[in-house]
XYZ file of C-alpha atoms in Angstrom:
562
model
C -28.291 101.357 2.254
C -24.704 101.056 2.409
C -22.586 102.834 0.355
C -20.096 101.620 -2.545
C -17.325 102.497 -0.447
C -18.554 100.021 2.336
C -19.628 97.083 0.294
C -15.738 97.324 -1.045
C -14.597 97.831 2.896
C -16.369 94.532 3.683
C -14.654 92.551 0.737
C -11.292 93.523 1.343
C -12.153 92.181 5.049
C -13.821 89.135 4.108
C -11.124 86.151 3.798
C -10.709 84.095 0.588
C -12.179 80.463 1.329
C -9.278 77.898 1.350
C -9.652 75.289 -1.237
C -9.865 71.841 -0.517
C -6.329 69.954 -0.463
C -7.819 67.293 -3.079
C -8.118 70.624 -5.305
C -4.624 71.922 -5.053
C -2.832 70.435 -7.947
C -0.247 69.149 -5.637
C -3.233 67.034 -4.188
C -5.047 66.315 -7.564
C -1.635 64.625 -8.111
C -1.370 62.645 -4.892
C -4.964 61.369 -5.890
C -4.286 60.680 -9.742
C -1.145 58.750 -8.502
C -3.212 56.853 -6.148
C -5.871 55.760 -8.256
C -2.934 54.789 -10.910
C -1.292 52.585 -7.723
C -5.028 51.261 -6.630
C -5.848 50.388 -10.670
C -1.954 48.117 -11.015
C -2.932 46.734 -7.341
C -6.320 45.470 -8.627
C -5.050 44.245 -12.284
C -2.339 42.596 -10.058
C -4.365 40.465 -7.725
C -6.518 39.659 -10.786
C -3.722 38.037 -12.687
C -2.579 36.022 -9.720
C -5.746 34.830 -9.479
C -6.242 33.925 -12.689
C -2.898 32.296 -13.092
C -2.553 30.921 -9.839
C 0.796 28.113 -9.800
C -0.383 24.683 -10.361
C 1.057 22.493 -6.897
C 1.611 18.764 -7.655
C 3.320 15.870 -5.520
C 6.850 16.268 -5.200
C 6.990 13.333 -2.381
C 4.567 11.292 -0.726
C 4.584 8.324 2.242
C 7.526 10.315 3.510
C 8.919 9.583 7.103
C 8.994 12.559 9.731
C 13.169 12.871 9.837
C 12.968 12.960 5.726
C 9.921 15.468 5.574
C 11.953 17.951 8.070
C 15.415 17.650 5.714
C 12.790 18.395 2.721
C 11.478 21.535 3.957
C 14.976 22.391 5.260
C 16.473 21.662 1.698
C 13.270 23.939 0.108
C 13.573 26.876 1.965
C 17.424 26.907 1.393
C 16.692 26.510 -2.775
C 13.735 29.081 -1.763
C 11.016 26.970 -3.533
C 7.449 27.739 -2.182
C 5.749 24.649 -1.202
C 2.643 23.125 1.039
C 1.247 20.128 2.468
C -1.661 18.310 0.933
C -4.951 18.064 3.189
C -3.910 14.713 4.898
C -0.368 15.921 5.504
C 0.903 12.967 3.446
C 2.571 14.262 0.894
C 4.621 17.752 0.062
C 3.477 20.130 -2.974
C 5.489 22.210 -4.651
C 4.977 24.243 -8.463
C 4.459 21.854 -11.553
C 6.919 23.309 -13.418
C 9.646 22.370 -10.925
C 8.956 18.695 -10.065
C 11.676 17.442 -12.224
C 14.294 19.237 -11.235
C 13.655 19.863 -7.118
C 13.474 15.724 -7.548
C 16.670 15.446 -9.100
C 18.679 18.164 -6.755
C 16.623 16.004 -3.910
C 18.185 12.631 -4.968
C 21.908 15.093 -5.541
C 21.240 15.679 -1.668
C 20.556 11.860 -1.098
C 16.830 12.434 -0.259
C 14.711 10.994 1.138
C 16.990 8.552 2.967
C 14.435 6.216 3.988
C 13.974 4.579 0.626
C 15.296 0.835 -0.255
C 18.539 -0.020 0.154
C 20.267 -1.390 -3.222
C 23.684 -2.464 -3.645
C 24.994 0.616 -2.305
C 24.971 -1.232 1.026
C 28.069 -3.596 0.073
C 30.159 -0.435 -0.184
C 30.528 -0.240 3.045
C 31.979 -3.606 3.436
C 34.797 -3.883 5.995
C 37.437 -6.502 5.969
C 36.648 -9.469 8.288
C 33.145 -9.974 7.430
C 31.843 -12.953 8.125
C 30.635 -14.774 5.007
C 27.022 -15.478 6.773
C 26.901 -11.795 6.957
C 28.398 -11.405 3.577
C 25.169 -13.372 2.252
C 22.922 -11.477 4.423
C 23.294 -8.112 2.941
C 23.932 -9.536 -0.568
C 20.411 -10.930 -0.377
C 19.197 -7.480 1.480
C 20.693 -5.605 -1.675
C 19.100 -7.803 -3.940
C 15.978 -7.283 -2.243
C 16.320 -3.433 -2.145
C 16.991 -3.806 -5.638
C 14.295 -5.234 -6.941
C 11.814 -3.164 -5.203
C 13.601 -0.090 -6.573
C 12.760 -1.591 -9.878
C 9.047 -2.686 -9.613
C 8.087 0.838 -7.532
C 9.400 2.582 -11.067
C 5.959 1.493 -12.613
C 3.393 3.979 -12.781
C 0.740 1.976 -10.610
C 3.248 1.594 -7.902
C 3.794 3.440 -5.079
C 6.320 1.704 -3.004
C 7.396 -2.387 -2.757
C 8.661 -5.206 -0.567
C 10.252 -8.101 -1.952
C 11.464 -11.244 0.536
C 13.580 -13.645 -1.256
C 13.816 -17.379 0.591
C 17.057 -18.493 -1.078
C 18.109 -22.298 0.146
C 21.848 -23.279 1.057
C 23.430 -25.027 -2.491
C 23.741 -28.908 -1.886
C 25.711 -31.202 -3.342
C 23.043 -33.929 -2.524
C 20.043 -34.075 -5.161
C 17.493 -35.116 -2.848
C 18.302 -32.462 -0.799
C 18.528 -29.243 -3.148
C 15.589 -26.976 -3.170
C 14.629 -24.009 -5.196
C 15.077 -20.509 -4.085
C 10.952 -18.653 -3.803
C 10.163 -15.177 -3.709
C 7.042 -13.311 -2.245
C 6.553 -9.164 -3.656
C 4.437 -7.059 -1.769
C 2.804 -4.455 -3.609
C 1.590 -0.633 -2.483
C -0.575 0.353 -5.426
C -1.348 4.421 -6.093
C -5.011 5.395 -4.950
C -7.346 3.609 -7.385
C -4.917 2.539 -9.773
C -4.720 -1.266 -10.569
C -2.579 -3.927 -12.237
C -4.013 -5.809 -15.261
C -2.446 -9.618 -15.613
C 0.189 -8.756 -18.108
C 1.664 -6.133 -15.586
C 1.883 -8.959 -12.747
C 3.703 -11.247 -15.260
C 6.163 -9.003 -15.886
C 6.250 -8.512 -12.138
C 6.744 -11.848 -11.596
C 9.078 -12.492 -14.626
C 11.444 -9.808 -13.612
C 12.159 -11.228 -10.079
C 12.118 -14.630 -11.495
C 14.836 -13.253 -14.180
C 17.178 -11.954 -11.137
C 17.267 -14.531 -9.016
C 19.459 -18.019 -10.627
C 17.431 -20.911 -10.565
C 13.902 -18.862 -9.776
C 11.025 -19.901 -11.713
C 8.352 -18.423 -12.437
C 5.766 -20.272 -10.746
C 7.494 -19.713 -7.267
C 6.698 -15.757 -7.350
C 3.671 -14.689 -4.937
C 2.948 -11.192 -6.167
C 0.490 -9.939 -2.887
C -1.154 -5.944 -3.021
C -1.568 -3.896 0.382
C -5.512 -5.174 0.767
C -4.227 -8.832 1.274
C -5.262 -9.843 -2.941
C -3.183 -12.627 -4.943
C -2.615 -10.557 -7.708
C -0.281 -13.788 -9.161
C -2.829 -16.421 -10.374
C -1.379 -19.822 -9.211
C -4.132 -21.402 -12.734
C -1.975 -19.579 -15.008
C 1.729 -20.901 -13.366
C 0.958 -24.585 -14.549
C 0.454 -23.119 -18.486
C -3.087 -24.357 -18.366
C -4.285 -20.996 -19.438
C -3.833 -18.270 -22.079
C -1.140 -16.130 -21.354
C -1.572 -12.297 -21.827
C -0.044 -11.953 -25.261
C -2.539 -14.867 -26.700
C -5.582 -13.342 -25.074
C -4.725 -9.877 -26.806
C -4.056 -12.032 -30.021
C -7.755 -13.659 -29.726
C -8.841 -10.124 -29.017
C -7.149 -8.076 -31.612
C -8.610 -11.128 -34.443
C -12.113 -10.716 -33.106
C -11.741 -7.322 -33.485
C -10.500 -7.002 -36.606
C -13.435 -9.658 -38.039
C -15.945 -7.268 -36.512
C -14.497 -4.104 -38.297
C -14.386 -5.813 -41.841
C -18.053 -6.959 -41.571
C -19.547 -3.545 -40.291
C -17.518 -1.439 -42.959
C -18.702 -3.874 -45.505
C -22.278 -3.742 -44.683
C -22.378 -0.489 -43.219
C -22.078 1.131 -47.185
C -25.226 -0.516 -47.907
C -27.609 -0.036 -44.426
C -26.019 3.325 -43.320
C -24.121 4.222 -40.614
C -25.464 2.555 -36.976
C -27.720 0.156 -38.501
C -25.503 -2.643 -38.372
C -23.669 -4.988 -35.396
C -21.394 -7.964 -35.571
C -19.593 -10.058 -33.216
C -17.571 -12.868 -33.597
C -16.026 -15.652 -31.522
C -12.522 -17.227 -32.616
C -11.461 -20.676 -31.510
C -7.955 -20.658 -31.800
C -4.664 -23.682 -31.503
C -2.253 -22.062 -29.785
C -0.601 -26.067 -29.748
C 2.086 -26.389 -31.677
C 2.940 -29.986 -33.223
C 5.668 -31.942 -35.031
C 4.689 -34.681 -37.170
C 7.114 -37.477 -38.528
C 5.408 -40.550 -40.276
C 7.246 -43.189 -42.416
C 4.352 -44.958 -44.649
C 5.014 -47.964 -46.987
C 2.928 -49.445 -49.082
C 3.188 -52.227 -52.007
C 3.527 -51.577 -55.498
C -0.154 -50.784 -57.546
C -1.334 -53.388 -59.434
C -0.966 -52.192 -63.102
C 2.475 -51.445 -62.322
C 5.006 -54.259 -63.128
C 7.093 -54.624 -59.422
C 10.281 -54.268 -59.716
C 12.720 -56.594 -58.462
C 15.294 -54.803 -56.527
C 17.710 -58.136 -56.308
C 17.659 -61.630 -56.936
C 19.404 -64.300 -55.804
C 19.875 -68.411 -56.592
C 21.642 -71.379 -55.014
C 21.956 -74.822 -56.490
C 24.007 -77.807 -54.746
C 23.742 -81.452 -55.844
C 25.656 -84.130 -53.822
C 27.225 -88.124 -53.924
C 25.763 -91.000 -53.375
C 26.687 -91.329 -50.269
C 24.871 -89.105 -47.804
C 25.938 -87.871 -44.965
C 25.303 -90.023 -41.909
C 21.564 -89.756 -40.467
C 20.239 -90.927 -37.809
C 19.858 -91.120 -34.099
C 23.141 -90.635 -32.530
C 24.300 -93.293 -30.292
C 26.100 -96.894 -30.462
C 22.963 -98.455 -32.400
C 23.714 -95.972 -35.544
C 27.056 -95.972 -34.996
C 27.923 -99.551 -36.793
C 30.128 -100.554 -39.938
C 28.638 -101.156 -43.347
C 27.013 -104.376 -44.009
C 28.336 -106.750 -46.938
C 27.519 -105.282 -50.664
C 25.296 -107.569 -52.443
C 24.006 -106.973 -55.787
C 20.216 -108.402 -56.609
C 19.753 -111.954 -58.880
C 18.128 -110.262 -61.444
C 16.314 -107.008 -62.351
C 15.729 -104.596 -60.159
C 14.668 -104.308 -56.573
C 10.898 -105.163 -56.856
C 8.714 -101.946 -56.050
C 8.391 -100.526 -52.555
C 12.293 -101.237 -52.005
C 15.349 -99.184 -51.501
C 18.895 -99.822 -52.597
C 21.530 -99.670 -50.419
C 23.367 -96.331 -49.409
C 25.255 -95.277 -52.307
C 23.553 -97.515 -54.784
C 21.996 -94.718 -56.916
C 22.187 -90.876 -57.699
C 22.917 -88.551 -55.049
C 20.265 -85.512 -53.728
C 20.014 -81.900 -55.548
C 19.190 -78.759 -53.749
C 18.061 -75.315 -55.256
C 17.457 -71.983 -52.956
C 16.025 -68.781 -54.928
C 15.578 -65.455 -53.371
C 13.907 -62.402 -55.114
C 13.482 -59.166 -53.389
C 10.559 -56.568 -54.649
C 11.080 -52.778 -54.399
C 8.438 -50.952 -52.318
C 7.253 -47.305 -52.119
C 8.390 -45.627 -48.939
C 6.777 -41.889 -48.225
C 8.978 -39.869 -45.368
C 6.917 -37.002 -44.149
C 7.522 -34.209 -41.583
C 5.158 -31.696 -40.859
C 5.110 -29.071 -38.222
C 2.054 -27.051 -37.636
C 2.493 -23.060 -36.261
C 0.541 -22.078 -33.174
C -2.393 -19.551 -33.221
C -4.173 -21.647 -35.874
C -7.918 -20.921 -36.406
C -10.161 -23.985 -35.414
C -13.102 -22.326 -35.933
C -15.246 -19.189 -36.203
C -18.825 -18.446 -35.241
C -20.092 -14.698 -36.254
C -23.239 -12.961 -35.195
C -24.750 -10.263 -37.496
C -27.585 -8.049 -36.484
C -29.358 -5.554 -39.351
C -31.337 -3.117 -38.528
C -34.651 -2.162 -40.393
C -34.919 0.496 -43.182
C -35.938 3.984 -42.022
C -37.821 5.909 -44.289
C -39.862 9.238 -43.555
C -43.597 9.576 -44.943
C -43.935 12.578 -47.030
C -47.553 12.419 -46.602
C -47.668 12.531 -42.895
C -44.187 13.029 -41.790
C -44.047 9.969 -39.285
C -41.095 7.454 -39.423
C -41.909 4.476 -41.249
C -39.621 1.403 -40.974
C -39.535 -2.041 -42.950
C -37.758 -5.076 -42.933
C -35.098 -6.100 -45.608
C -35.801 -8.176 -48.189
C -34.865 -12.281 -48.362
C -32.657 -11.235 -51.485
C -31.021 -8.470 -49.234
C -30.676 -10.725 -46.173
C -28.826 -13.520 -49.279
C -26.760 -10.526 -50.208
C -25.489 -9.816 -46.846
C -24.970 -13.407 -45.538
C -22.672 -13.663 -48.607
C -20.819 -10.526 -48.334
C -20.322 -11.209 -44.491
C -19.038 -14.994 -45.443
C -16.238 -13.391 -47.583
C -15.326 -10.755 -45.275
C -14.362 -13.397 -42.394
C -13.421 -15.699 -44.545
C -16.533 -18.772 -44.195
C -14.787 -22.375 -44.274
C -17.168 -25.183 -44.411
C -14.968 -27.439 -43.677
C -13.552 -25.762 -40.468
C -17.030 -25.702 -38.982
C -17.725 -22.076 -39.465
C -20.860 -20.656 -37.869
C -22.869 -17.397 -39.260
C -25.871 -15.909 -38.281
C -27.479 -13.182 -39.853
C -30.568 -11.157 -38.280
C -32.657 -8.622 -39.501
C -34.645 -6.966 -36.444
C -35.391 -3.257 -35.572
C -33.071 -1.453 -33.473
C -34.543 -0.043 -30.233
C -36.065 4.211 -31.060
C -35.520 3.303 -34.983
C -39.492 4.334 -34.928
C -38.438 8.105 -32.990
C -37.890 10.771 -35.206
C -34.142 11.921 -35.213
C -32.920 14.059 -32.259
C -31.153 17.516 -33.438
C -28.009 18.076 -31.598
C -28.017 20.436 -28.352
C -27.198 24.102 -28.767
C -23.630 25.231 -28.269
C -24.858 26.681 -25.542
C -26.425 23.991 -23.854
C -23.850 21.455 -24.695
C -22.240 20.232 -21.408
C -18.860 19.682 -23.595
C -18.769 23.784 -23.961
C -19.135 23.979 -19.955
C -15.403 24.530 -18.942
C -14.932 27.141 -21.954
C -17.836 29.104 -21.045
C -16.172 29.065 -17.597
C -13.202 30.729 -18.913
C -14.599 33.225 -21.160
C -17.221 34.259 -18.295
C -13.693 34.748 -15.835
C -12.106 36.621 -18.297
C -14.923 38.554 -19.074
C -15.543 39.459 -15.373
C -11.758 40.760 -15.185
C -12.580 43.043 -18.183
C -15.267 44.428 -16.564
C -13.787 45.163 -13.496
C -11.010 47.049 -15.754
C -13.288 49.137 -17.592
C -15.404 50.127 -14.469
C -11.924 51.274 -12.407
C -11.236 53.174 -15.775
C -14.617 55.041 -16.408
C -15.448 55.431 -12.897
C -12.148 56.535 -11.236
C -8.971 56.679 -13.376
C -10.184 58.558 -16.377
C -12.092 61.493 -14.156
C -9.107 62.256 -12.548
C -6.990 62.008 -15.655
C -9.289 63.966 -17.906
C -7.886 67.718 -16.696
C -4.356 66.656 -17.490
C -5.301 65.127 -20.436
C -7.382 68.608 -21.715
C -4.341 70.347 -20.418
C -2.503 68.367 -22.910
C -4.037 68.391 -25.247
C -4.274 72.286 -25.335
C -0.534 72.506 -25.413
C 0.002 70.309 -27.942
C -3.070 71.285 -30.671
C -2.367 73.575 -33.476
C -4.174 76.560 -33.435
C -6.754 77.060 -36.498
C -5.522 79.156 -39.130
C -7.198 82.965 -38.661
C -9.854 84.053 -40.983
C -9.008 85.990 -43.645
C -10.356 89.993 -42.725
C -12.025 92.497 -44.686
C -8.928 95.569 -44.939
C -10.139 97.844 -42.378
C -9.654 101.687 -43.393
C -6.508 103.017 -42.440
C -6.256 105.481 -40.048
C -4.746 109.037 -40.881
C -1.116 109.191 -39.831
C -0.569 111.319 -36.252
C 2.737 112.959 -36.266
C 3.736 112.198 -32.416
C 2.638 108.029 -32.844
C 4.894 107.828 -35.895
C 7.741 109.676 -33.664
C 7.431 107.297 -30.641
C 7.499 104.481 -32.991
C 10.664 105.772 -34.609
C 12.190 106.244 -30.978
C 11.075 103.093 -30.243
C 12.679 101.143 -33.254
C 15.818 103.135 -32.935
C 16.163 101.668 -28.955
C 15.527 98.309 -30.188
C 18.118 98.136 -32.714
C 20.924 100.034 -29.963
C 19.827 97.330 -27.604
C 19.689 94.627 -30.512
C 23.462 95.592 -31.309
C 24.494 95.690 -27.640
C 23.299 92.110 -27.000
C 25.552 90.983 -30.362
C 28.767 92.791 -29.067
C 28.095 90.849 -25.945
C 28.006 87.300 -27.253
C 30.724 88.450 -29.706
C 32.629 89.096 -26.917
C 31.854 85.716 -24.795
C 32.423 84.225 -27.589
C 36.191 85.906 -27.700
C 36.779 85.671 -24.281
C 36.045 81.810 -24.630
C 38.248 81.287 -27.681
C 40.507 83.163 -27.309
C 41.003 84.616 -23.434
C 44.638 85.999 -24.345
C 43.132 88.762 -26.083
C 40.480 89.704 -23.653
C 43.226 89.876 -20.842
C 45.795 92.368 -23.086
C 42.142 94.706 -24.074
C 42.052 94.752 -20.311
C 45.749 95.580 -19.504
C 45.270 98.367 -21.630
C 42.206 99.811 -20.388
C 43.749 99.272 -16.475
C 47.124 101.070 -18.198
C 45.356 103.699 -19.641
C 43.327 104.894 -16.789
């Protein structure tokens, strides 16, 4: 066996293992750093990916010169940016658009845009005036498609203007015509109203350009300007939505009416308005005579009365045969003439003559009327009622009946006065009572929360932050707080408050030994010399400091005195 002495030979021999470098605290500290650096790296790359910048269109259709001076101009402001998947248009952050589009147009890009009037500032002084006209009519063109691409639905625009020389002839002036070629954004469209105003704004800049000599054309070849509507034989936008917005409006009073009294979606009405959109002004004069119980009324009245000689004036045919003297007076025998005779001219009492004229007063009516446009001719409304829906307490199955005639009487009237029924204008209403199609199905609960598809793209985001949670709490369990937890026992050792000791039973005291109470008494004594030494020390740092004059006479002294 070997002896105590060699077993203590062999351990002083034996080398101490070396501990690993990861259990060094300089290494525990290189690895607790680490795992702090690895944690921020991973909470990092979570937040970009969660808040990844939103890239819209800052340009599109671009040509290759103004894409390069883009990019150039973007990596001098140091925006980020990329391409979309065709290569057609340039992204950049959504927060930026607005402003890298108006530093873009402070640069003059992109250049290969319309040209407006901008072009007749560079006018130089002998132009010809066919020239002159040339880019005038370019401008105007680069101005109006400046103009229409501002709409929403637009992405870029031609216009061609054909403007005729002015003559002074009338047969042989002509009127200027104008064709617009439109570039429409990726399934967008243009409803009618938005082509009128199309075609009313290049009619409006343009002297002498009417309306119905604008072709408005879109990039798949379609006449987007109805050539119907340029004679005015149709309804122009504003009266259709008029017709519409009425209709409308009918519909809503009937079903909230009715709707009180069958519940909610057990009613449906339509209606169809006939509207004059002619407008007409009426002038009639109408005169008619006096009525007969009235006495007329003369307005005025007027009388001649002439009475002449004997002599009348001369009669007769005109010639030599009438024109002869008088023949010799004779005066009858006796008596007078017999019967059946005349006397001679002037023989008796000259002629009488008496002319009355009487004018009546009559009734004269003056009338002018003028009827508005948008007039209602005449209104035919449809009303559909659904059946009552009742639940069998018996057997729990949906039972359904129709309304009564006294019901259906109630309705029709209520309806009548909510679209206002005229008789006379030929008003049309119809009023049905038939069962609705699954009125006999029992009534469907509404999905879950959780199965509601509305729900779907905030369960998304609760799910993705949920998963970045996770992923925090497993780096923290698993890695960060192991290596943290000695440092934080460490701390927390230094900073508790030890416990207050126990309170302990007086032990006996010992009997006093003559040579301990002596070394204590040394001891106290060498305390209190070395106590005093250290205060005539710092009283005298404290001197030299204040006050070194002193210090350096004491010394003088001491050098003098030696």
């Amino acid at each position: 066996m070997a002896t105590a002495e060699q077993l203590l030979d062999s351990d002083i021999a034996a080398p101490a293992e070396k501990p690993k470098y990861w259990e060094t605290p300089m290494g525990k500290r290189v690895v607790i750093g680490g795992a702090i650096a690895a944690t921020l790296a991973i909470v990092a790359a979570l937040w970009l990916w969660t808040s990844a910048p939103d890239y819209k269109v800052l340009f599109s259709n671009y040509t290759d010169k103004d894409g390069g001076a883009i990019t150039a101009a973007l990596d001098q402001m140091g925006v980020k940016y990329k391409f979309s998947d065709s290569g057609s248009a340039i992204l950049v952050p959504a927060e930026r658009v607005n402003d890298i589009r108006l530093k873009m147009a402070a640069q003059g890009l992109p250049r290969a845009g319309n040209v407006g009037f901008e072009l007749l500032d560079g006018e130089k002084l002998g132009t010809s005036q066919f020239v002159e006209q040339v880019n005038y009519q370019r401008s105007l063109e680069g101005e109006l498609a400046n103009s229409i691409q501002s709409l929403a639905a637009v992405s870029s625009a031609r216009v061609h203007l054909a403007l005729p020389k002015p003559s002074v002839f009338v047969r042989d002036q002509q009127k200027p015509t104008a064709s617009v070629l439109l570039n429409l954004q990726p399934g967008r469209a243009l409803d009618q109203s938005q082509v009128s105003a199309i075609v009313h704004l290049v009619a409006s800049s343009v002297p002498e350009l009417l309306p119905a000599n604008v072709t408005v054309v879109d990039q798949n070849g379609t006449l987007l300007s109805d050539p119907a509507s340029k004679g005015g034989k149709q309804l122009d936008p504003n009266q259709l939505k008029y017709v519409e917005a009425l209709q409308q409006n009918i519909v809503k009073q009937v079903e909230s009416l009715i709707t009180p009294i069958v519940g909610q979606q057990n009613v449906r009405a339509e209606a169809t308005a006939e509207i004059d959109f002619a407008q007409v002004d009426t002038a009639a004069e109408m005169y008619k005579p006096n009525s007969p119980p009235e006495p007329q009324a003369i307005r005025s009245q007027q009388t001649s009365e002439s009475t002449g000689p004997g002599n009348g004036n001369p009669s007769g045919i005109p010639g030599a045969l009438s024109n002869q003297p008088p023949g010799v007076a004779t005066a009858p025998i006796e008596g007078a003439p017999a019967n059946g005779q005349q006397g001679q001219p002037g023989a008796g009492a000259g002629p009488s003559r008496k002319d009355s004229t009487t004018n009546f007063e009559v009734d004269k009516t003056v009338r002018y009327e003028q009827k508005p446009m948008g007039g209602i001719k005449r209104l035919t409304v449809g009303v559909v009622v659904n059946y009552r829906r009742s639940i069998d307490p018996k057997t729990g199955k949906v039972v359904i009946k129709p309304l009564t005639a006294a019901e259906i009487a109630q309705i029709n009237e209520l309806v009548k006065q909510a679209m206002g029924y005229s008789q006379g204008r030929g008003d049309t209403l119809n009023v049905t009572n038939a069962p609705f199609d699954g009125v006999d199905k029992p009534e469907e609960k509404a999905p879950d929360w959780w199965k509601d598809p509305a729900n779907l793209p905030l369960a998304k985001d609760i799910a993705r932050y949920a998963f970045i949670a996770m992923v925090l709490a497993f780096l923290w369990f698993r890695f960060v707080r192991p290596l943290l937890k000695p440092a934080i026992k460490k701390f927390d050792e230094a900073v508790a408050i030890p416990p207050e000791p126990e309170p302990e039973e007086p032990e006996p005291e010992p009997e006093p030994d003559p040579l301990a109470e002596a070394e204590l008494a040394r001891q106290a004594e060498q305390e209190k010399q070395v106590h005093i030494y250290k205060s005539n020390m710092e009283m005298a740092k404290d001197l030299a400091k204040n006050d070194p004059r002193i210090v350096a006479n004491v010394i003088k002294e001491w050098l003098g005195a030696e």
